[in-house]
């Protein structure tokens, strides 16, 4: 059963494809990438979103190598110094450790795929982890997993609609290798892959593989995050 | 370089012990673990006995408990504590709550962070080291220059690598739901993309061996073999790993190692193909 007053967030994968008018209407704007370390928002994008009227901004980050985390730290530092109200969604525990040291009061949550492990913890254990690490939310696309937590939980659950996670690789499907630097030519690019001996399609997006879901079971959440594709 | 073998039962363990394996790991059926068709020990007495025998030969024995299950948390924790008291050297883990609980209990076991965890940088390794991790199984999708800080880390954490030329997932296998379409792994499938075919990108065989040389040269100290559903297959992989280890220790440079290991790998692959046909 959906809770009342659920926040609505929209994930914009390519800022070039969205108008000022549209941005101003959105309650929460999400940018970045959970799956590719090369797609880390820069301060100019945050400024642009704010100029366009974005009210709340949630920045999604991936898991990183040393090179990737170094770049992400520089970028997020500039953003955090100017915009204290951004939220950072995390997939890297090293990045979390750094954020807690440098910007302890920044709002933070756990994104997919890291949330796959954490959402399988008991409410007690997850609450303890979240509290210890100054985390306020966890995002999932697994409707059934959200039912394991009651309303007294000290963290918010974000439910992701649109692209349901199936797998991730560190190999870029476009460059066909592990890539440290790129021009993010894949932004917003989605490709359908026919699965042998199946009518279903796998979706290739950034470094991840997904399916589209229109049907979902019961779930509880405090925010719905929708991919704008 | 030590060889660590995953074993699914007593007979398998004894075979690899007598064949020269240096370390062992196993699962217990009642404990959540990530298993690709191999076996778990069904009785803890057999596990404890295997551990005792391993110790008598100066070898180590670990337990794999590398999945997260809220409903089995208390049971798993108590079981791991018990097994440690009975002599198990350590655990292969990824569950953050289990890591915390074991640290809080003050258990001085060897804690191996599973290759399934998302640990690709030294800050992340620090996070896990603060939770008691003192060994790392390097994740499969990493280039040598990226792994350098993990292998040559400042926390004196030993590192393990799989023979990825033989055992490798095209996607990060700790976070994979691709079996849900038809019950089988489809990451190596030929997907249809428009009028063409799409294959998920991966390391080539040459890449695997080139990477292995670099990991070894940087200081990775343990070569890992996973558990296999077919015991004969597991034995072939072990023989290949033994041959590869010898090459690692005796080749003068990467070029020589890659050339020779690819030949060895090719021979084993041919042999496995023939064996599979006969089955």
Short mmCIF file of C-alpha atoms in Angstrom, two decimals:
data_model
loop_
_atom_site.label_atom_id
_atom_site.label_comp_id
_atom_site.label_asym_id
_atom_site.label_seq_id
_atom_site.Cartn_x
_atom_site.Cartn_y
_atom_site.Cartn_z
CA UNK A 1 0.00 0.00 0.00
CA UNK A 2 1.45 3.38 -0.99
CA UNK A 3 1.93 5.88 1.82
CA UNK A 4 0.33 9.31 1.71
CA UNK A 5 2.37 12.37 0.73
CA UNK A 6 4.99 10.43 -1.14
CA UNK A 7 7.69 12.64 -2.63
CA UNK A 8 8.09 12.53 -6.38
CA UNK A 9 11.54 12.67 -7.91
CA UNK A 10 12.56 12.53 -11.54
CA UNK A 11 15.87 11.27 -12.82
CA UNK A 12 17.11 13.27 -15.78
CA UNK A 13 19.77 11.39 -17.66
CA UNK A 14 20.50 14.02 -20.27
CA UNK A 15 20.04 17.66 -19.26
CA UNK A 16 20.07 18.71 -22.89
CA UNK A 17 16.71 17.02 -23.37
CA UNK A 18 14.77 18.97 -20.78
CA UNK A 19 13.37 22.50 -20.71
CA UNK A 20 13.50 25.17 -18.01
CA UNK A 21 9.71 25.06 -17.77
CA UNK A 22 9.76 21.34 -17.13
CA UNK A 23 12.50 21.49 -14.50
CA UNK A 24 10.67 24.18 -12.53
CA UNK A 25 7.64 21.90 -12.23
CA UNK A 26 9.55 18.99 -10.76
CA UNK A 27 9.56 18.48 -7.00
CA UNK A 28 12.95 16.77 -6.94
CA UNK A 29 15.49 16.47 -9.75
CA UNK A 30 17.94 13.59 -9.82
CA UNK A 31 21.12 13.55 -11.88
CA UNK A 32 24.35 11.56 -12.11
CA UNK A 33 24.81 7.83 -12.42
CA UNK A 34 24.70 4.84 -10.12
CA UNK A 35 26.54 2.64 -12.59
CA UNK A 36 29.23 4.62 -14.37
CA UNK A 37 31.97 6.41 -12.44
CA UNK A 38 32.59 8.79 -15.34
CA UNK A 39 29.15 10.41 -15.02
CA UNK A 40 29.56 12.66 -12.00
CA UNK A 41 27.70 15.98 -12.07
CA UNK A 42 29.72 19.17 -11.99
CA UNK A 43 28.90 22.40 -10.27
CA UNK A 44 27.97 24.11 -13.55
CA UNK A 45 25.15 21.58 -13.99
CA UNK A 46 23.86 22.17 -10.49
CA UNK A 47 23.98 25.93 -11.05
CA UNK A 48 22.14 25.47 -14.32
CA UNK A 49 19.44 23.39 -12.64
CA UNK A 50 19.05 25.94 -9.88
CA UNK A 51 18.82 28.74 -12.45
CA UNK A 52 16.13 26.73 -14.21
CA UNK A 53 14.12 26.60 -11.01
CA UNK A 54 15.00 23.18 -9.62
CA UNK A 55 13.81 23.01 -6.04
CA UNK A 56 15.61 19.97 -4.65
CA UNK A 57 18.51 18.15 -6.28
CA UNK A 58 19.65 14.60 -5.63
CA UNK A 59 23.05 13.58 -7.03
CA UNK A 60 23.60 9.90 -7.73
CA UNK A 61 27.09 8.44 -7.67
CA UNK A 62 28.57 5.11 -8.60
CA UNK A 63 31.25 2.83 -7.13
CA UNK A 64 34.71 4.14 -7.91
CA UNK A 65 38.28 3.23 -8.59
CA UNK A 66 40.95 5.48 -7.05
CA UNK A 67 40.91 7.67 -10.14
CA UNK A 68 37.12 7.89 -10.15
CA UNK A 69 36.81 8.70 -6.46
CA UNK A 70 39.44 11.41 -6.76
CA UNK A 71 37.46 13.07 -9.55
CA UNK A 72 34.19 12.64 -7.67
CA UNK A 73 35.63 14.21 -4.52
CA UNK A 74 36.72 17.31 -6.46
CA UNK A 75 33.36 17.66 -8.13
CA UNK A 76 31.21 17.05 -5.09
CA UNK A 77 33.41 19.30 -2.93
CA UNK A 78 32.73 22.25 -5.22
CA UNK A 79 29.03 21.45 -5.23
CA UNK A 80 28.79 20.92 -1.47
CA UNK A 81 30.63 24.18 -0.70
CA UNK A 82 28.02 26.13 -2.69
CA UNK A 83 24.90 24.09 -2.26
CA UNK A 84 24.39 22.65 1.21
CA UNK A 85 20.96 21.32 0.42
CA UNK A 86 21.89 18.75 -2.23
CA UNK A 87 21.42 15.11 -1.47
CA UNK A 88 24.08 12.56 -2.43
CA UNK A 89 23.09 8.99 -3.26
CA UNK A 90 25.96 6.58 -2.80
CA UNK A 91 27.29 3.27 -4.06
CA UNK A 92 30.81 3.48 -2.68
CA UNK A 93 31.58 3.00 0.99
CA UNK A 94 34.93 4.75 0.61
CA UNK A 95 33.13 7.76 -0.82
CA UNK A 96 30.66 7.57 2.07
CA UNK A 97 33.53 7.58 4.54
CA UNK A 98 35.01 10.66 2.89
CA UNK A 99 31.65 12.48 2.77
CA UNK A 100 31.04 11.82 6.44
CA UNK A 101 34.45 13.20 7.30
CA UNK A 102 34.33 16.26 5.07
CA UNK A 103 30.61 17.05 4.84
CA UNK A 104 28.96 15.21 7.72
CA UNK A 105 25.71 17.12 7.52
CA UNK A 106 25.09 16.60 3.84
CA UNK A 107 22.00 14.49 3.23
CA UNK A 108 23.01 11.04 2.00
CA UNK A 109 21.37 7.84 0.90
CA UNK A 110 22.25 4.45 -0.54
CA UNK A 111 21.46 3.81 -4.19
CA UNK A 112 21.37 0.70 -6.35
CA UNK A 113 23.29 -1.56 -6.71
CA UNK A 114 24.80 -1.23 -3.22
CA UNK A 115 21.29 -1.08 -1.77
CA UNK A 116 20.69 -4.63 -3.00
CA UNK A 117 22.79 -5.91 -0.11
CA UNK A 118 21.61 -3.43 2.49
CA UNK A 119 17.89 -3.83 1.76
CA UNK A 120 18.34 -7.49 2.70
CA UNK A 121 19.41 -6.65 6.22
CA UNK A 122 16.98 -6.69 9.11
CA UNK A 123 15.43 -3.35 10.04
CA UNK A 124 17.45 -3.38 13.25
CA UNK A 125 20.77 -3.92 11.51
CA UNK A 126 20.01 -1.56 8.66
CA UNK A 127 18.85 1.15 11.06
CA UNK A 128 22.07 0.79 13.01
CA UNK A 129 24.19 1.01 9.84
CA UNK A 130 22.26 4.00 8.57
CA UNK A 131 22.54 5.85 11.86
CA UNK A 132 26.23 5.12 12.29
CA UNK A 133 26.96 6.32 8.76
CA UNK A 134 24.65 9.36 8.76
CA UNK A 135 22.45 7.97 6.01
CA UNK A 136 18.84 8.99 5.72
CA UNK A 137 17.53 6.92 2.80
CA UNK A 138 17.86 3.77 0.78
CA UNK A 139 16.64 3.28 -2.76
CA UNK A 140 15.39 0.06 -4.29
CA UNK A 141 13.37 -1.19 -7.24
CA UNK A 142 12.42 -4.43 -5.45
CA UNK A 143 8.88 -3.84 -4.30
CA UNK A 144 8.71 -6.95 -2.12
CA UNK A 145 11.86 -5.97 -0.17
CA UNK A 146 10.27 -2.71 0.99
CA UNK A 147 7.60 -4.67 2.87
CA UNK A 148 10.22 -5.94 5.33
CA UNK A 149 10.40 -2.55 7.03
CA UNK A 150 7.78 -0.94 9.23
CA UNK A 151 6.81 2.71 9.52
CA UNK A 152 8.95 3.21 12.61
CA UNK A 153 12.12 2.87 10.55
CA UNK A 154 14.53 5.80 11.04
CA UNK A 155 15.31 6.01 7.33
CA UNK A 156 13.33 6.74 4.20
CA UNK A 157 12.73 4.29 1.41
CA UNK A 158 12.91 5.52 -2.15
CA UNK A 159 11.26 3.35 -4.77
CA UNK A 160 12.65 3.42 -8.28
CA UNK A 161 10.35 3.19 -11.26
CA UNK A 162 11.22 2.85 -14.90
CA UNK A 163 14.38 0.80 -15.28
CA UNK A 164 14.55 -2.24 -13.03
CA UNK A 165 18.11 -3.29 -12.34
CA UNK A 166 19.29 -6.69 -13.63
CA UNK A 167 23.09 -6.50 -13.78
CA UNK A 168 26.06 -4.16 -14.01
CA UNK A 169 29.50 -4.46 -15.48
CA UNK A 170 32.55 -2.23 -15.28
CA UNK A 171 32.85 -2.67 -19.02
CA UNK A 172 31.30 0.10 -21.05
CA UNK A 173 29.00 -1.54 -23.62
CA UNK A 174 29.78 1.29 -26.08
CA UNK A 175 33.56 1.45 -25.79
CA UNK A 176 33.67 -2.28 -25.06
CA UNK A 177 36.34 -1.89 -22.41
CA UNK A 178 36.81 -0.59 -18.88
CA UNK A 179 36.99 3.14 -19.42
CA UNK A 180 38.51 5.74 -17.10
CA UNK A 181 37.80 8.76 -19.23
CA UNK A 182 35.20 9.43 -21.84
CA UNK A 183 33.05 12.20 -23.22
CA UNK A 184 29.87 10.61 -21.91
CA UNK A 185 28.58 10.05 -25.42
CA UNK A 186 26.12 7.53 -23.97
CA UNK A 187 24.13 10.06 -21.92
CA UNK A 188 20.49 9.16 -22.16
CA UNK A 189 21.18 6.42 -24.69
CA UNK A 190 19.12 3.29 -24.24
CA UNK A 191 19.33 0.14 -26.32
CA UNK A 192 17.04 -2.86 -26.42
CA UNK A 193 18.65 -6.28 -26.51
CA UNK A 194 16.67 -9.32 -27.59
CA UNK A 195 17.28 -12.26 -25.24
CA UNK A 196 17.76 -15.60 -27.03
CA UNK A 197 14.81 -17.98 -26.66
CA UNK A 198 12.78 -15.31 -24.91
CA UNK A 199 10.30 -12.64 -25.86
CA UNK A 200 11.69 -10.33 -23.22
CA UNK A 201 14.06 -7.49 -23.83
CA UNK A 202 17.07 -6.53 -21.81
CA UNK A 203 17.87 -2.84 -21.76
CA UNK A 204 21.43 -1.65 -22.02
CA UNK A 205 21.90 1.70 -20.31
CA UNK A 206 25.24 3.14 -19.21
CA UNK A 207 27.10 0.21 -17.65
CA UNK A 208 23.96 -1.49 -16.48
CA UNK A 209 21.38 -3.88 -17.81
CA UNK A 210 17.72 -3.48 -16.98
CA UNK A 211 14.18 -4.39 -17.78
CA UNK A 212 11.28 -2.00 -18.06
CA UNK A 213 8.62 -2.53 -15.45
CA UNK A 214 5.11 -1.32 -15.72
CA UNK A 215 3.66 -3.78 -13.25
CA UNK A 216 4.64 -3.80 -9.64
CA UNK A 217 3.42 -5.44 -6.48
CA UNK A 218 2.71 -3.87 -3.12
CA UNK A 219 5.41 -1.65 -1.75
CA UNK A 220 5.97 1.05 0.83
CA UNK A 221 8.05 4.12 0.22
CA UNK A 222 8.57 7.75 1.08
CA UNK A 223 9.64 8.79 -2.38
CA UNK A 224 9.10 7.50 -5.88
CA UNK A 225 11.99 8.12 -8.28
CA UNK A 226 11.10 7.92 -11.91
CA UNK A 227 13.54 7.67 -14.81
CA UNK A 228 12.73 10.26 -17.47
CA UNK A 229 13.78 8.51 -20.61
CA UNK B 1 51.72 -17.94 -4.38
CA UNK B 2 49.25 -20.03 -2.39
CA UNK B 3 46.37 -21.89 -3.97
CA UNK B 4 43.02 -21.67 -2.21
CA UNK B 5 40.34 -24.13 -3.28
CA UNK B 6 36.60 -24.10 -2.72
CA UNK B 7 35.40 -27.53 -1.62
CA UNK B 8 31.90 -28.94 -1.41
CA UNK B 9 32.43 -31.97 0.77
CA UNK B 10 34.85 -34.21 2.60
CA UNK B 11 36.03 -36.32 -0.35
CA UNK B 12 36.66 -33.27 -2.47
CA UNK B 13 38.58 -31.63 0.35
CA UNK B 14 40.79 -34.70 0.87
CA UNK B 15 41.52 -34.89 -2.85
CA UNK B 16 42.70 -31.30 -3.02
CA UNK B 17 44.58 -31.55 0.28
CA UNK B 18 46.54 -34.52 -1.04
CA UNK B 19 47.04 -32.80 -4.39
CA UNK B 20 48.83 -29.84 -2.90
CA UNK B 21 46.26 -27.11 -2.26
CA UNK B 22 47.39 -24.62 0.37
CA UNK B 23 44.09 -23.31 1.72
CA UNK B 24 40.44 -24.27 1.59
CA UNK B 25 37.06 -22.69 1.84
CA UNK B 26 33.62 -24.19 2.03
CA UNK B 27 30.04 -23.33 2.72
CA UNK B 28 27.56 -24.87 5.09
CA UNK B 29 24.10 -25.60 3.69
CA UNK B 30 22.34 -23.79 6.49
CA UNK B 31 24.37 -20.57 6.10
CA UNK B 32 23.58 -18.16 3.24
CA UNK B 33 26.32 -18.25 0.66
CA UNK B 34 26.81 -17.34 -2.97
CA UNK B 35 27.17 -20.58 -4.85
CA UNK B 36 27.21 -21.21 -8.59
CA UNK B 37 26.10 -24.79 -8.65
CA UNK B 38 28.81 -26.18 -6.40
CA UNK B 39 28.08 -27.93 -3.13
CA UNK B 40 28.10 -26.98 0.50
CA UNK B 41 28.96 -29.19 3.43
CA UNK B 42 25.66 -30.31 4.90
CA UNK B 43 26.99 -31.19 8.35
CA UNK B 44 29.05 -28.89 10.52
CA UNK B 45 30.82 -31.89 12.11
CA UNK B 46 32.29 -32.72 8.70
CA UNK B 47 33.40 -29.11 8.27
CA UNK B 48 35.07 -29.08 11.64
CA UNK B 49 36.75 -32.40 10.92
CA UNK B 50 38.01 -31.11 7.55
CA UNK B 51 39.36 -28.04 9.28
CA UNK B 52 41.13 -30.21 11.86
CA UNK B 53 42.72 -32.30 9.11
CA UNK B 54 43.77 -29.16 7.22
CA UNK B 55 45.41 -27.80 10.38
CA UNK B 56 47.27 -31.07 10.91
CA UNK B 57 48.95 -30.38 7.56
CA UNK B 58 49.58 -26.74 8.37
CA UNK B 59 46.81 -25.47 6.09
CA UNK B 60 43.97 -23.02 6.64
CA UNK B 61 40.23 -23.52 6.30
CA UNK B 62 37.65 -20.78 5.81
CA UNK B 63 33.87 -20.60 5.70
CA UNK B 64 32.02 -18.74 2.96
CA UNK B 65 29.01 -16.83 4.25
CA UNK B 66 28.89 -14.26 1.50
CA UNK B 67 25.21 -13.49 1.10
CA UNK B 68 22.90 -11.22 3.08
CA UNK B 69 19.79 -12.70 4.65
CA UNK B 70 17.93 -10.88 7.42
CA UNK B 71 15.98 -13.97 8.46
CA UNK B 72 19.19 -15.99 8.88
CA UNK B 73 21.34 -13.28 10.44
CA UNK B 74 21.18 -14.42 14.06
CA UNK B 75 21.63 -18.06 13.10
CA UNK B 76 24.54 -17.29 10.77
CA UNK B 77 26.29 -15.16 13.34
CA UNK B 78 25.96 -17.77 16.08
CA UNK B 79 27.11 -20.49 13.70
CA UNK B 80 30.18 -18.55 12.63
CA UNK B 81 31.08 -17.84 16.26
CA UNK B 82 30.72 -21.54 17.05
CA UNK B 83 32.74 -22.66 14.03
CA UNK B 84 35.51 -20.21 14.89
CA UNK B 85 35.66 -21.62 18.41
CA UNK B 86 35.88 -25.09 16.86
CA UNK B 87 38.90 -24.08 14.83
CA UNK B 88 37.78 -22.48 11.55
CA UNK B 89 40.39 -19.91 10.58
CA UNK B 90 38.05 -17.28 9.21
CA UNK B 91 35.17 -16.26 7.03
CA UNK B 92 34.48 -14.96 3.54
CA UNK B 93 31.91 -12.21 4.00
CA UNK B 94 30.23 -9.23 2.42
CA UNK B 95 27.33 -8.54 4.80
CA UNK B 96 28.10 -5.28 6.59
CA UNK B 97 25.98 -6.21 9.57
CA UNK B 98 27.78 -9.54 9.98
CA UNK B 99 31.13 -7.79 9.75
CA UNK B 100 30.03 -5.35 12.47
CA UNK B 101 28.71 -8.10 14.71
CA UNK B 102 31.88 -10.17 14.42
CA UNK B 103 34.03 -7.16 15.16
CA UNK B 104 31.87 -6.21 18.13
CA UNK B 105 32.18 -9.75 19.50
CA UNK B 106 35.95 -9.41 19.34
CA UNK B 107 36.48 -12.48 17.20
CA UNK B 108 40.01 -12.51 15.90
CA UNK B 109 39.31 -14.51 12.79
CA UNK B 110 40.71 -13.90 9.35
CA UNK B 111 38.01 -11.93 7.60
CA UNK B 112 38.11 -12.13 3.84
CA UNK B 113 36.07 -9.56 1.96
CA UNK B 114 34.30 -11.43 -0.80
CA UNK B 115 35.11 -10.56 -4.43
CA UNK B 116 31.36 -9.91 -4.70
CA UNK B 117 31.65 -6.70 -2.68
CA UNK B 118 31.96 -3.34 -4.45
CA UNK B 119 35.51 -2.60 -3.34
CA UNK B 120 37.48 -0.93 -6.08
CA UNK B 121 39.47 1.77 -4.29
CA UNK B 122 41.67 2.20 -1.24
CA UNK B 123 39.16 4.38 0.62
CA UNK B 124 36.62 1.61 0.33
CA UNK B 125 39.19 -0.94 1.49
CA UNK B 126 39.82 1.30 4.49
CA UNK B 127 36.09 1.29 5.26
CA UNK B 128 36.04 -2.49 5.28
CA UNK B 129 39.36 -2.71 7.14
CA UNK B 130 37.81 -0.58 9.89
CA UNK B 131 35.17 -3.32 10.13
CA UNK B 132 37.80 -5.99 10.61
CA UNK B 133 38.52 -7.16 7.08
CA UNK B 134 42.12 -8.34 6.89
CA UNK B 135 42.07 -10.07 3.53
CA UNK B 136 40.59 -9.07 0.18
CA UNK B 137 39.44 -11.15 -2.75
CA UNK B 138 40.00 -8.74 -5.63
CA UNK B 139 36.82 -8.08 -7.64
CA UNK B 140 36.87 -9.55 -11.13
CA UNK B 141 36.27 -6.40 -13.16
CA UNK B 142 39.40 -4.47 -12.36
CA UNK B 143 42.48 -3.49 -14.29
CA UNK B 144 45.91 -3.99 -12.74
CA UNK B 145 46.69 -0.29 -12.43
CA UNK B 146 43.33 0.13 -10.67
CA UNK B 147 44.07 -2.76 -8.32
CA UNK B 148 47.53 -1.54 -7.38
CA UNK B 149 46.45 0.42 -4.31
CA UNK B 150 44.32 -2.51 -3.18
CA UNK B 151 47.16 -5.01 -3.49
CA UNK B 152 49.85 -2.71 -2.15
CA UNK B 153 47.60 -1.36 0.58
CA UNK B 154 48.71 0.37 3.74
CA UNK B 155 46.61 -1.86 6.00
CA UNK B 156 48.72 -5.00 5.37
CA UNK B 157 45.70 -6.76 3.90
CA UNK B 158 46.57 -9.82 1.86
CA UNK B 159 44.94 -10.15 -1.52
CA UNK B 160 43.48 -13.08 -3.43
CA UNK B 161 42.68 -13.40 -7.12
CA UNK B 162 40.69 -15.90 -9.12
CA UNK B 163 42.05 -17.55 -12.23
CA UNK B 164 39.63 -15.41 -14.20
CA UNK B 165 40.65 -16.98 -17.50
CA UNK B 166 38.74 -20.01 -16.26
CA UNK B 167 36.28 -18.56 -13.74
CA UNK B 168 34.81 -15.23 -14.62
CA UNK B 169 31.45 -13.49 -14.70
CA UNK B 170 30.79 -11.04 -17.50
CA UNK B 171 28.78 -8.89 -15.09
CA UNK B 172 29.46 -8.20 -11.40
CA UNK B 173 28.19 -11.50 -10.11
CA UNK B 174 27.32 -10.26 -6.64
CA UNK B 175 24.59 -8.12 -8.18
CA UNK B 176 23.18 -10.20 -11.00
CA UNK B 177 19.57 -11.12 -11.75
CA UNK B 178 20.12 -12.35 -15.28
CA UNK B 179 19.12 -15.92 -14.43
CA UNK B 180 15.53 -14.87 -13.92
CA UNK B 181 14.67 -15.07 -17.65
CA UNK B 182 15.14 -18.79 -18.17
CA UNK B 183 16.92 -20.08 -15.07
CA UNK B 184 20.30 -19.99 -16.80
CA UNK B 185 23.15 -17.53 -16.87
CA UNK B 186 22.74 -15.41 -20.01
CA UNK B 187 25.64 -13.00 -19.67
CA UNK B 188 27.56 -14.83 -22.42
CA UNK B 189 24.55 -14.99 -24.73
CA UNK B 190 24.37 -13.46 -28.19
CA UNK B 191 21.76 -10.76 -27.77
CA UNK B 192 19.92 -9.36 -30.74
CA UNK B 193 20.45 -5.65 -31.21
CA UNK B 194 18.56 -4.42 -34.22
CA UNK B 195 19.99 -6.38 -37.14
CA UNK B 196 23.20 -7.21 -35.36
CA UNK B 197 24.39 -9.25 -32.41
CA UNK B 198 25.48 -7.79 -29.10
CA UNK B 199 27.79 -9.65 -26.76
CA UNK B 200 28.47 -8.18 -23.34
CA UNK B 201 32.08 -6.95 -23.38
CA UNK B 202 34.62 -8.82 -21.27
CA UNK B 203 38.33 -9.48 -20.89
CA UNK B 204 39.96 -11.65 -23.53
CA UNK B 205 41.92 -14.73 -22.48
CA UNK B 206 45.10 -12.79 -23.12
CA UNK B 207 43.84 -9.94 -20.92
CA UNK B 208 43.10 -12.39 -18.11
CA UNK B 209 46.62 -13.75 -18.09
CA UNK B 210 48.22 -10.37 -18.57
CA UNK B 211 46.23 -9.06 -15.61
CA UNK B 212 47.15 -12.08 -13.52
CA UNK B 213 50.84 -11.51 -14.15
CA UNK B 214 50.46 -7.91 -12.99
CA UNK B 215 48.42 -8.82 -9.91
CA UNK B 216 51.05 -11.40 -8.98
CA UNK B 217 53.92 -9.01 -9.62
CA UNK B 218 52.27 -6.40 -7.41
CA UNK B 219 51.99 -8.85 -4.58
CA UNK B 220 48.70 -10.74 -4.73
CA UNK B 221 49.50 -13.81 -2.70
CA UNK B 222 46.65 -16.27 -3.19
CA UNK B 223 45.20 -17.83 -6.33
CA UNK B 224 41.59 -18.91 -5.80
CA UNK B 225 39.51 -21.67 -7.30
CA UNK B 226 35.74 -21.66 -6.95
CA UNK B 227 33.52 -24.59 -6.12
CA UNK B 228 32.20 -26.51 -9.08
CA UNK B 229 29.08 -28.64 -9.47
CA UNK B 230 31.10 -31.22 -11.37
CA UNK B 231 33.93 -32.59 -9.26
CA UNK B 232 35.96 -33.68 -12.30
CA UNK B 233 35.75 -30.19 -13.72
CA UNK B 234 36.98 -28.81 -10.42
CA UNK B 235 39.96 -31.15 -10.55
CA UNK B 236 40.86 -30.03 -14.09
CA UNK B 237 40.73 -26.40 -13.02
CA UNK B 238 42.99 -27.23 -10.09
CA UNK B 239 45.54 -28.88 -12.35
CA UNK B 240 45.45 -25.86 -14.63
CA UNK B 241 45.90 -23.51 -11.69
CA UNK B 242 48.90 -25.52 -10.49
CA UNK B 243 50.47 -25.23 -13.94
CA UNK B 244 49.73 -21.51 -14.11
CA UNK B 245 51.22 -20.94 -10.69
CA UNK B 246 54.41 -22.64 -11.77
CA UNK B 247 54.59 -20.36 -14.77
CA UNK B 248 53.98 -17.29 -12.61
CA UNK B 249 56.87 -18.27 -10.40
CA UNK B 250 59.27 -19.16 -13.19
CA UNK B 251 58.61 -16.90 -16.16
CA UNK B 252 60.96 -13.97 -16.50
CA UNK B 253 58.42 -11.42 -17.76
CA UNK B 254 54.80 -10.85 -18.69
CA UNK B 255 55.28 -11.65 -22.33
CA UNK B 256 56.74 -15.07 -21.60
CA UNK B 257 54.08 -15.79 -18.98
CA UNK B 258 51.17 -14.78 -21.21
CA UNK B 259 52.43 -16.81 -24.14
CA UNK B 260 53.03 -19.96 -22.09
CA UNK B 261 49.91 -19.67 -19.94
CA UNK B 262 47.71 -19.20 -22.99
CA UNK B 263 49.14 -22.40 -24.44
CA UNK B 264 48.49 -24.26 -21.20
CA UNK B 265 44.99 -22.79 -21.02
CA UNK B 266 44.29 -23.78 -24.60
CA UNK B 267 45.36 -27.38 -23.93
CA UNK B 268 43.16 -27.60 -20.87
CA UNK B 269 40.26 -26.09 -22.79
CA UNK B 270 40.61 -28.70 -25.53
CA UNK B 271 40.81 -31.44 -22.96
CA UNK B 272 37.70 -30.15 -21.20
CA UNK B 273 35.81 -30.00 -24.49
CA UNK B 274 36.64 -33.63 -25.25
CA UNK B 275 35.76 -34.69 -21.73
CA UNK B 276 32.40 -32.88 -21.91
CA UNK B 277 31.59 -34.64 -25.19
CA UNK B 278 32.29 -38.03 -23.64
CA UNK B 279 30.06 -37.29 -20.60
#
